[in-house]
């Protein structure tokens, strides 16, 4: 879908706390999802992915949860650090299309 | 790991001129490359998808005659912004895929048209 609005939602957390970033995806036929981290002036950096046949996947300090019923993804970051400050995007792919469509993004700000 | 090199990282050009941005996959063959545009405080918007040796597929609303995409080899795709105008100023990002569940992004190009 198209992006609307000029302001990214912002999540502000204290260093050491856990962060939860949410994303609503648009296409019920999407079957692969990725979370990306983007620092200012840089390209997206892969964090973690999940396929539609799973509802949870864990990485190092990060967990992705997928709820296909309500088309919702979340990214949980444990023990958030100042280096985690960035904009986080979810992206969805429908295998038959073979391209990634990005969600609106959330700016994470970590207070020391 | 897979690396995608994008150049230039930034460019300033005059209105009416054309600018070429290169995207190279350094250590893998990219069967498909994608071009995105990102305005400040907004998400990445897919502009076009290109497969090596064939014409690019453009997303709705993207002018194919203005944003020329060439994907002549499995390691190089170029985006040329023709007759650039200030409203074309944006952050352009490429991505390369070997197929399967793998996308590698370039570091982006900041285009400023004055």
Coordinates of C-alpha atoms in Angstrom, one line a residue:
Chain A
X1 CA 0.0 0.0 0.0
X2 CA 1.0 3.6 -0.2
X3 CA 2.7 5.4 2.7
X4 CA 0.7 8.2 4.3
X5 CA 1.7 10.8 6.8
X6 CA 4.9 12.7 7.4
X7 CA 5.7 11.6 10.9
X8 CA 7.0 8.2 12.0
X9 CA 5.5 6.8 15.2
X10 CA 8.1 7.1 18.0
X11 CA 8.8 4.7 20.8
X12 CA 11.0 5.9 23.6
X13 CA 12.4 3.5 26.1
X14 CA 15.0 3.5 28.9
X15 CA 18.2 1.6 28.3
X16 CA 17.9 -1.9 29.6
X17 CA 14.2 -2.1 29.2
X18 CA 12.5 -4.3 26.7
X19 CA 11.0 -2.8 23.5
X20 CA 8.0 -3.9 21.6
X21 CA 7.5 -2.5 18.1
X22 CA 4.3 -3.3 16.3
X23 CA 3.4 -3.5 12.6
X24 CA 0.1 -4.2 10.8
X25 CA 0.7 -5.7 7.4
X26 CA -1.6 -5.3 4.5
X27 CA -1.9 -8.4 2.5
X28 CA -3.4 -11.6 3.9
X29 CA -1.7 -13.6 1.2
X30 CA 1.8 -12.5 2.3
X31 CA 3.8 -15.5 3.5
X32 CA 7.2 -14.1 4.5
X33 CA 8.0 -11.2 6.8
X34 CA 11.2 -9.4 7.7
X35 CA 12.1 -6.8 10.3
X36 CA 14.7 -4.3 9.3
X37 CA 16.6 -1.6 11.2
X38 CA 17.5 1.6 9.4
X39 CA 20.0 4.1 10.8
X40 CA 20.0 7.6 9.5
X41 CA 21.3 7.9 5.9
X42 CA 21.9 4.2 5.5
X43 CA 20.1 1.3 3.9
X44 CA 17.9 -1.2 5.8
X45 CA 19.7 -3.8 7.9
X46 CA 18.2 -7.3 8.3
X47 CA 17.2 -8.2 11.8
X48 CA 15.0 -11.2 11.8
X49 CA 12.5 -13.0 9.5
X50 CA 9.6 -15.3 9.9
X51 CA 7.5 -17.4 7.5
X52 CA 3.8 -17.6 7.7
X53 CA 3.8 -21.2 8.9
X54 CA 5.3 -20.0 12.2
X55 CA 4.0 -17.7 14.9
X56 CA 7.2 -17.0 16.8
X57 CA 10.9 -16.9 16.0
X58 CA 13.7 -15.9 18.3
X59 CA 17.1 -14.5 17.6
X60 CA 19.8 -12.9 19.7
X61 CA 18.0 -10.4 21.9
X62 CA 15.1 -10.2 19.4
X63 CA 11.9 -12.1 19.0
X64 CA 9.3 -11.8 16.2
X65 CA 5.7 -12.7 16.7
X66 CA 3.2 -13.2 13.9
X67 CA -0.5 -13.1 14.2
X68 CA -2.0 -14.0 10.9
X69 CA -5.6 -13.7 12.1
X70 CA -5.3 -10.0 12.6
X71 CA -2.4 -9.4 10.2
X72 CA 0.0 -8.2 12.9
X73 CA 3.7 -8.5 13.5
X74 CA 5.7 -7.5 16.5
X75 CA 9.4 -7.2 17.2
X76 CA 10.6 -7.5 20.7
X77 CA 14.0 -6.3 21.7
X78 CA 15.3 -7.4 25.0
X79 CA 17.6 -5.2 27.2
X80 CA 17.4 -2.4 24.7
X81 CA 20.7 -0.5 24.2
X82 CA 21.5 2.9 22.9
X83 CA 22.8 1.3 19.7
X84 CA 19.4 0.0 19.0
X85 CA 18.2 3.5 18.4
X86 CA 17.0 3.6 14.8
X87 CA 13.9 3.3 12.6
X88 CA 12.4 -0.2 12.4
X89 CA 10.4 -1.4 9.5
X90 CA 8.5 -4.5 8.9
X91 CA 8.3 -5.8 5.3
X92 CA 6.0 -8.4 3.8
X93 CA 6.4 -10.6 0.8
X94 CA 4.1 -12.7 -1.2
X95 CA 6.1 -15.5 -2.8
X96 CA 4.3 -15.3 -6.1
X97 CA 5.1 -11.6 -6.3
X98 CA 8.7 -11.9 -5.3
X99 CA 9.2 -8.4 -3.9
X100 CA 9.2 -6.8 -0.5
X101 CA 6.6 -4.2 0.6
X102 CA 7.6 -2.1 3.6
X103 CA 5.4 -1.0 6.4
X104 CA 5.3 2.6 7.8
X105 CA 8.1 2.3 10.3
X106 CA 8.7 3.1 14.0
X107 CA 11.4 5.3 15.4
X108 CA 13.0 3.7 18.5
X109 CA 14.7 6.1 20.8
X110 CA 16.7 4.7 23.7
X111 CA 17.4 6.9 26.7
X112 CA 20.6 6.2 28.6
Chain B
X1 CA 27.7 -12.6 3.7
X2 CA 26.1 -11.1 0.6
X3 CA 27.1 -7.5 -0.1
X4 CA 25.5 -4.9 -2.3
X5 CA 27.5 -1.8 -3.2
X6 CA 25.6 1.3 -4.3
X7 CA 27.2 4.4 -5.8
X8 CA 27.3 7.3 -5.4
X9 CA 26.3 7.6 -1.8
X10 CA 25.2 11.2 -2.5
X11 CA 24.8 13.4 -5.5
X12 CA 23.8 17.0 -6.2
X13 CA 22.6 17.9 -9.7
X14 CA 21.0 20.8 -11.5
X15 CA 17.4 20.7 -12.6
X16 CA 17.0 19.2 -16.0
X17 CA 20.1 17.0 -15.9
X18 CA 20.2 13.2 -15.6
X19 CA 21.8 11.2 -12.8
X20 CA 22.8 7.5 -12.8
X21 CA 22.9 5.4 -9.7
X22 CA 24.7 2.0 -9.7
X23 CA 23.9 -1.0 -7.7
X24 CA 26.3 -4.0 -7.7
X25 CA 26.2 -7.3 -6.0
X26 CA 29.8 -8.0 -5.0
X27 CA 29.8 -11.7 -4.1
X28 CA 26.7 -13.2 -5.6
X29 CA 24.7 -13.2 -8.7
X30 CA 21.5 -11.2 -8.4
X31 CA 18.7 -12.6 -10.5
X32 CA 16.4 -9.8 -9.4
X33 CA 17.1 -6.2 -8.3
X34 CA 14.7 -3.8 -6.7
X35 CA 14.7 0.0 -6.6
X36 CA 13.1 1.9 -3.7
X37 CA 12.6 5.6 -3.0
X38 CA 12.4 7.0 0.5
X39 CA 11.3 10.5 1.4
X40 CA 12.2 12.0 4.8
X41 CA 10.4 10.3 7.7
X42 CA 8.6 7.9 5.4
X43 CA 9.0 4.3 4.5
X44 CA 10.6 2.7 1.5
X45 CA 8.4 2.7 -1.5
X46 CA 9.1 0.1 -4.2
X47 CA 9.6 1.8 -7.6
X48 CA 10.5 -1.1 -9.8
X49 CA 11.6 -4.7 -10.0
X50 CA 14.2 -5.8 -12.6
X51 CA 15.3 -9.2 -13.7
X52 CA 18.6 -9.6 -15.5
X53 CA 18.2 -9.3 -19.3
X54 CA 14.6 -8.2 -19.3
X55 CA 12.6 -5.0 -18.9
X56 CA 11.9 -3.7 -15.5
X57 CA 8.4 -3.9 -14.0
X58 CA 7.4 -0.5 -12.6
X59 CA 5.0 0.1 -9.7
X60 CA 1.9 2.1 -10.3
X61 CA 2.6 5.8 -10.5
X62 CA 6.3 5.4 -11.3
X63 CA 7.2 6.9 -14.7
X64 CA 9.3 4.4 -16.6
X65 CA 10.5 7.1 -19.0
X66 CA 11.8 9.2 -16.2
X67 CA 13.3 6.4 -14.1
X68 CA 15.3 4.3 -16.5
X69 CA 16.4 1.0 -15.1
X70 CA 19.0 -1.3 -16.7
X71 CA 19.9 -4.7 -15.5
X72 CA 22.3 -5.8 -18.1
X73 CA 24.3 -8.3 -16.0
X74 CA 23.7 -10.5 -12.9
X75 CA 25.8 -8.2 -10.8
X76 CA 24.8 -4.7 -11.9
X77 CA 21.7 -2.7 -12.2
X78 CA 21.5 1.1 -12.8
X79 CA 18.8 3.6 -12.2
X80 CA 18.9 6.8 -14.2
X81 CA 16.8 9.7 -13.1
X82 CA 16.3 11.7 -16.3
X83 CA 15.5 15.4 -16.5
X84 CA 15.7 15.6 -12.7
X85 CA 13.5 18.1 -10.8
X86 CA 13.7 19.2 -7.2
X87 CA 10.7 16.9 -6.4
X88 CA 12.9 14.0 -7.4
X89 CA 15.2 14.7 -4.5
X90 CA 15.0 11.7 -2.3
X91 CA 16.9 8.7 -0.9
X92 CA 17.2 5.9 -3.4
X93 CA 17.9 2.4 -2.3
X94 CA 18.6 -0.7 -4.3
X95 CA 18.1 -4.3 -3.2
X96 CA 19.4 -7.5 -4.7
X97 CA 18.0 -11.0 -4.5
X98 CA 19.4 -14.4 -5.5
X99 CA 15.9 -15.7 -5.3
X100 CA 14.5 -17.6 -2.4
X101 CA 14.2 -15.7 0.9
X102 CA 17.1 -13.4 0.6
X103 CA 17.3 -9.7 0.1
X104 CA 20.4 -7.6 0.5
X105 CA 20.2 -3.8 0.5
X106 CA 22.6 -1.2 -0.7
X107 CA 23.6 1.7 1.5
X108 CA 21.4 4.2 -0.5
X109 CA 22.0 7.3 -2.6
X110 CA 20.9 10.7 -1.4
X111 CA 19.9 12.7 -4.5
X112 CA 19.5 16.5 -4.2
X113 CA 18.2 18.4 -7.3
X114 CA 18.9 22.1 -7.2

